[in-house]
C-alpha atoms as a printed R data frame, in Angstrom:
    type eleno elety resid chain resno       x        y      z
1   ATOM     1    CA   MET     A     1  66.583  -87.553 43.789
2   ATOM     2    CA   SER     A     2  68.090  -89.521 46.844
3   ATOM     3    CA   SER     A     3  69.092  -87.601 50.490
4   ATOM     4    CA   ALA     A     4  71.430  -89.528 51.228
5   ATOM     5    CA   ARG     A     5  75.598  -87.326 52.260
6   ATOM     6    CA   LEU     A     6  77.898  -86.217 49.896
7   ATOM     7    CA   VAL     A     7  81.539  -86.865 51.283
8   ATOM     8    CA   LEU     A     8  84.217  -85.240 48.886
9   ATOM     9    CA   ALA     A     9  87.702  -87.092 50.439
10  ATOM    10    CA   SER     A    10  89.573  -84.137 49.189
11  ATOM    11    CA   ALA     A    11  91.669  -81.576 50.919
12  ATOM    12    CA   SER     A    12  91.707  -79.432 47.048
13  ATOM    13    CA   PRO     A    13  90.892  -75.801 47.198
14  ATOM    14    CA   ARG     A    14  90.236  -76.841 43.292
15  ATOM    15    CA   ARG     A    15  88.311  -79.753 43.933
16  ATOM    16    CA   ARG     A    16  85.607  -77.530 46.190
17  ATOM    17    CA   GLU     A    17  85.760  -75.124 43.217
18  ATOM    18    CA   LEU     A    18  84.233  -76.845 40.341
19  ATOM    19    CA   LEU     A    19  81.883  -79.296 43.232
20  ATOM    20    CA   ASP     A    20  80.813  -75.564 44.009
21  ATOM    21    CA   GLN     A    21  80.412  -74.750 40.117
22  ATOM    22    CA   LEU     A    22  77.671  -77.838 40.037
23  ATOM    23    CA   GLY     A    23  76.453  -76.435 42.839
24  ATOM    24    CA   VAL     A    24  76.664  -79.801 44.771
25  ATOM    25    CA   HIS     A    25  75.641  -79.575 49.080
26  ATOM    26    CA   TYR     A    26  78.592  -81.978 50.124
27  ATOM    27    CA   SER     A    27  81.211  -81.643 53.228
28  ATOM    28    CA   CYS     A    28  85.100  -82.801 53.274
29  ATOM    29    CA   HIS     A    29  86.727  -85.204 54.809
30  ATOM    30    CA   PRO     A    30  90.100  -85.863 53.492
31  ATOM    31    CA   ALA     A    31  92.285  -89.275 53.159
32  ATOM    32    CA   ASP     A    32  95.421  -89.845 54.878
33  ATOM    33    CA   LEU     A    33  96.457  -92.485 52.363
34  ATOM    34    CA   ASP     A    34 100.559  -93.486 51.717
35  ATOM    35    CA   GLU     A    35 100.589  -92.454 48.017
36  ATOM    36    CA   THR     A    36 103.346  -94.230 46.769
37  ATOM    37    CA   ARG     A    37 103.131  -95.666 43.484
38  ATOM    38    CA   ALA     A    38 104.199  -99.131 43.299
39  ATOM    39    CA   PRO     A    39 107.012 -100.182 41.166
40  ATOM    40    CA   GLY     A    40 106.408 -100.798 37.300
41  ATOM    41    CA   GLU     A    41 102.498  -99.438 38.525
42  ATOM    42    CA   ALA     A    42 101.566  -98.420 34.971
43  ATOM    43    CA   PRO     A    43 100.453  -94.152 35.561
44  ATOM    44    CA   ALA     A    44  97.010  -95.602 35.130
45  ATOM    45    CA   ASP     A    45  96.966  -98.252 37.316
46  ATOM    46    CA   TYR     A    46  98.635  -95.991 39.854
47  ATOM    47    CA   VAL     A    47  96.239  -93.105 40.022
48  ATOM    48    CA   GLN     A    48  92.299  -95.560 39.170
49  ATOM    49    CA   ARG     A    49  94.233  -96.823 42.741
50  ATOM    50    CA   MET     A    50  94.844  -93.876 44.489
51  ATOM    51    CA   ALA     A    51  91.017  -92.687 44.088
52  ATOM    52    CA   ARG     A    52  89.990  -95.813 44.553
53  ATOM    53    CA   GLU     A    53  91.959  -96.097 48.494
54  ATOM    54    CA   LYS     A    54  90.957  -92.695 49.016
55  ATOM    55    CA   ALA     A    55  86.992  -93.735 48.801
56  ATOM    56    CA   GLN     A    56  87.311  -96.533 50.467
57  ATOM    57    CA   ALA     A    57  89.521  -95.172 53.376
58  ATOM    58    CA   VAL     A    58  86.415  -92.359 53.636
59  ATOM    59    CA   ALA     A    59  83.708  -94.582 53.482
60  ATOM    60    CA   THR     A    60  84.980  -96.246 56.380
61  ATOM    61    CA   GLN     A    61  84.512  -93.575 58.565
62  ATOM    62    CA   TYR     A    62  80.494  -93.355 56.982
63  ATOM    63    CA   PRO     A    63  78.848  -96.676 57.782
64  ATOM    64    CA   GLY     A    64  75.995  -97.744 55.951
65  ATOM    65    CA   PRO     A    65  73.498  -96.144 52.720
66  ATOM    66    CA   ALA     A    66  72.989  -92.605 53.927
67  ATOM    67    CA   THR     A    67  76.931  -91.776 52.911
68  ATOM    68    CA   VAL     A    68  78.304  -91.058 49.467
69  ATOM    69    CA   VAL     A    69  81.812  -90.953 49.283
70  ATOM    70    CA   LEU     A    70  83.633  -88.111 46.576
71  ATOM    71    CA   ALA     A    71  87.698  -89.130 45.497
72  ATOM    72    CA   ALA     A    72  89.535  -88.723 42.869
73  ATOM    73    CA   ASP     A    73  93.278  -88.000 41.910
74  ATOM    74    CA   THR     A    74  95.187  -86.691 39.656
75  ATOM    75    CA   THR     A    75  98.185  -87.216 37.732
76  ATOM    76    CA   VAL     A    76 100.807  -85.992 35.370
77  ATOM    77    CA   GLN     A    77 103.177  -88.037 32.715
78  ATOM    78    CA   ILE     A    78 105.962  -87.887 30.820
79  ATOM    79    CA   ASP     A    79 107.536  -90.214 29.402
80  ATOM    80    CA   ASP     A    80 105.294  -93.074 31.352
81  ATOM    81    CA   ASP     A    81 107.264  -90.800 34.512
82  ATOM    82    CA   VAL     A    82 104.983  -89.428 36.920
83  ATOM    83    CA   LEU     A    83 105.282  -86.129 38.122
84  ATOM    84    CA   GLY     A    84 103.519  -85.397 41.365
85  ATOM    85    CA   LYS     A    85 103.756  -82.228 43.519
86  ATOM    86    CA   PRO     A    86 107.442  -80.818 43.574
87  ATOM    87    CA   ARG     A    87 109.098  -81.238 47.427
88  ATOM    88    CA   ASP     A    88 112.129  -78.482 46.470
89  ATOM    89    CA   HIS     A    89 113.078  -75.827 43.720
90  ATOM    90    CA   PHE     A    90 115.126  -77.715 42.160
91  ATOM    91    CA   ASP     A    91 112.446  -80.406 41.868
92  ATOM    92    CA   GLY     A    92 109.830  -77.709 40.624
93  ATOM    93    CA   LEU     A    93 112.339  -76.420 38.415
94  ATOM    94    CA   ALA     A    94 113.610  -79.736 36.983
95  ATOM    95    CA   MET     A    95 109.920  -80.504 35.975
96  ATOM    96    CA   LEU     A    96 109.036  -77.096 34.182
97  ATOM    97    CA   ALA     A    97 111.912  -78.473 32.397
98  ATOM    98    CA   ARG     A    98 110.783  -81.615 31.063
99  ATOM    99    CA   LEU     A    99 106.847  -80.039 30.611
100 ATOM   100    CA   SER     A   100 108.503  -77.364 28.298
101 ATOM   101    CA   GLY     A   101 107.630  -77.337 25.173
102 ATOM   102    CA   ARG     A   102 106.302  -80.925 24.890
103 ATOM   103    CA   SER     A   103 103.047  -82.650 25.211
104 ATOM   104    CA   HIS     A   104 102.126  -84.192 28.566
105 ATOM   105    CA   SER     A   105  99.030  -85.970 30.389
106 ATOM   106    CA   VAL     A   106  96.582  -85.530 33.204
107 ATOM   107    CA   MET     A   107  94.555  -88.168 34.246
108 ATOM   108    CA   THR     A   108  91.701  -88.371 37.271
109 ATOM   109    CA   ALA     A   109  90.535  -90.193 38.448
110 ATOM   110    CA   VAL     A   110  86.645  -89.913 39.630
111 ATOM   111    CA   CYS     A   111  85.843  -92.750 42.608
112 ATOM   112    CA   LEU     A   112  82.707  -92.577 44.168
113 ATOM   113    CA   HIS     A   113  81.158  -95.396 47.177
114 ATOM   114    CA   SER     A   114  77.624  -95.790 46.929
115 ATOM   115    CA   GLY     A   115  76.662  -98.871 49.547
116 ATOM   116    CA   GLY     A   116  79.955 -100.772 49.634
117 ATOM   117    CA   ARG     A   117  80.438  -99.929 45.655
118 ATOM   118    CA   ILE     A   118  82.456  -98.390 44.570
119 ATOM   119    CA   SER     A   119  82.132  -96.580 40.970
120 ATOM   120    CA   CYS     A   120  85.041  -94.944 38.717
121 ATOM   121    CA   GLU     A   121  86.173  -92.868 36.662
122 ATOM   122    CA   LEU     A   122  89.425  -91.978 34.153
123 ATOM   123    CA   VAL     A   123  89.812  -88.576 31.906
124 ATOM   124    CA   GLU     A   124  93.090  -88.278 29.829
125 ATOM   125    CA   THR     A   125  93.788  -85.228 27.918
126 ATOM   126    CA   GLN     A   126  96.857  -83.873 26.929
127 ATOM   127    CA   VAL     A   127  98.339  -80.017 27.810
128 ATOM   128    CA   GLU     A   128 101.389  -78.922 24.961
129 ATOM   129    CA   PHE     A   129 103.486  -76.520 26.923
130 ATOM   130    CA   ILE     A   130 105.329  -73.521 24.503
131 ATOM   131    CA   GLN     A   131 108.923  -73.530 25.506
132 ATOM   132    CA   LEU     A   132 110.098  -72.187 29.131
133 ATOM   133    CA   SER     A   133 113.210  -70.134 29.930
134 ATOM   134    CA   ARG     A   134 115.225  -70.697 32.794
135 ATOM   135    CA   ASP     A   135 114.007  -67.692 33.437
136 ATOM   136    CA   VAL     A   136 110.080  -67.556 34.055
137 ATOM   137    CA   CYS     A   137 110.564  -71.002 35.397
138 ATOM   138    CA   GLU     A   138 112.395  -69.169 37.870
139 ATOM   139    CA   SER     A   139 109.969  -66.442 38.151
140 ATOM   140    CA   TYR     A   140 106.850  -68.870 38.272
141 ATOM   141    CA   LEU     A   141 108.857  -71.104 41.536
142 ATOM   142    CA   ALA     A   142 108.432  -67.778 43.089
143 ATOM   143    CA   THR     A   143 105.438  -67.710 43.614
144 ATOM   144    CA   ASP     A   144 103.301  -69.979 45.388
145 ATOM   145    CA   GLU     A   145 100.932  -71.730 42.861
146 ATOM   146    CA   PRO     A   146 102.595  -74.555 41.602
147 ATOM   147    CA   TRP     A   147 103.800  -76.002 45.953
148 ATOM   148    CA   ASP     A   148 100.846  -78.783 46.157
149 ATOM   149    CA   LYS     A   149 100.534  -79.145 42.524
150 ATOM   150    CA   ALA     A   150 100.623  -82.257 40.555
151 ATOM   151    CA   GLY     A   151 103.105  -81.860 37.623
152 ATOM   152    CA   GLY     A   152 104.184  -78.495 39.723
153 ATOM   153    CA   TYR     A   153 101.589  -76.128 38.284
154 ATOM   154    CA   GLY     A   154  97.958  -74.882 37.627
155 ATOM   155    CA   ILE     A   155  96.786  -73.973 34.360
156 ATOM   156    CA   GLN     A   156  93.378  -72.547 36.147
157 ATOM   157    CA   GLY     A   157  97.358  -69.444 38.048
158 ATOM   158    CA   LEU     A   158  99.432  -68.045 35.870
159 ATOM   159    CA   ALA     A   159 100.753  -71.318 34.414
160 ATOM   160    CA   GLY     A   160  97.614  -70.462 31.837
161 ATOM   161    CA   ALA     A   161 100.142  -68.928 29.573
162 ATOM   162    CA   PHE     A   162 102.668  -71.958 28.925
163 ATOM   163    CA   VAL     A   163  99.439  -73.834 27.348
164 ATOM   164    CA   ARG     A   164 100.125  -74.275 24.034
165 ATOM   165    CA   ALA     A   165  96.841  -76.576 23.418
166 ATOM   166    CA   ILE     A   166  94.770  -78.886 25.473
167 ATOM   167    CA   HIS     A   167  93.330  -82.182 24.349
168 ATOM   168    CA   GLY     A   168  89.902  -82.800 26.256
169 ATOM   169    CA   SER     A   169  88.455  -81.929 29.052
170 ATOM   170    CA   TYR     A   170  89.864  -78.272 31.042
171 ATOM   171    CA   SER     A   171  88.304  -79.453 34.536
172 ATOM   172    CA   ASN     A   172  90.294  -83.072 34.066
173 ATOM   173    CA   VAL     A   173  92.923  -81.044 34.363
174 ATOM   174    CA   VAL     A   174  92.319  -78.360 37.346
175 ATOM   175    CA   GLY     A   175  92.094  -81.513 39.662
176 ATOM   176    CA   LEU     A   176  88.284  -83.211 38.740
177 ATOM   177    CA   PRO     A   177  85.723  -83.679 35.098
178 ATOM   178    CA   LEU     A   178  82.784  -82.168 35.035
179 ATOM   179    CA   GLY     A   179  81.190  -83.886 32.772
180 ATOM   180    CA   GLU     A   180  81.865  -87.401 34.136
181 ATOM   181    CA   THR     A   181  81.214  -86.573 37.763
182 ATOM   182    CA   TRP     A   182  78.137  -84.836 37.440
183 ATOM   183    CA   GLN     A   183  77.141  -88.462 35.409
184 ATOM   184    CA   LEU     A   184  78.549  -89.951 38.518
185 ATOM   185    CA   LEU     A   185  76.616  -87.994 41.112
186 ATOM   186    CA   ARG     A   186  73.592  -88.173 38.825
187 ATOM   187    CA   ALA     A   187  74.063  -91.279 38.789
188 ATOM   188    CA   HIS     A   188  73.960  -91.942 42.378
189 ATOM   189    CA   GLY     A   189  71.042  -89.620 42.693
190 ATOM   190    CA   ILE     A   190  73.118  -86.644 44.346
191 ATOM   191    CA   ALA     A   191  71.166  -83.889 42.936
192 ATOM   192    CA   THR     A   192  73.003  -80.262 41.709
193 ATOM   193    CA   ARG     A   193  71.475  -77.678 40.272
194 ATOM   194    CA   LEU     A   194  71.887  -78.554 36.700
195 ATOM   195    CA   ASP     A   195  69.022  -81.137 37.886
196 ATOM   196    CA   PRO     A   196  65.442  -79.677 37.362
197 ATOM   197    CA   THR     A   197  64.093  -81.017 40.487
198 ATOM   198    CA   ASP     A   198  66.266  -80.093 42.492
199 ATOM   199    CA   ALA     A   199  63.921  -78.128 45.361
């Protein structure tokens, strides 16, 4: 394994918790970018562009080969529309009503910037919600949970009770697909707790 330093280009507590599960040593340097989706931009293209731009933006702060930057971006897609973080109560209510009783797609792009090159993986998971009443949506929006999350919900919290079925990576829905992230880290010599050579 290399002695490269890993920087996570995110302030997300969920991504930090998932990286911690892998036993990775890293520091955080969130990227500050305009995250506006371009007109007509496909959701898969959008999420990959955002992860790539985050990785590049933070990598410019750490010139040289000694630092590897990991960036990710997650989006919720339904009917070809991208659901970001709710702007306010009514926006959150509209999102939950739209997701209620239906399946939607959660896509995360993970990018690793190392030595001037970027490697990316795109992971998609299908999530199906039960039917949600207005009262249940209001109760959920009265918590702190929905407001900093794409689609207005967190599967690892109370909203886990809304999920009827999930097809694909659970950690992807949380915000960082662990299998693909681990493989990217291994390919770039970043040690995890799963590597027997990690001293």
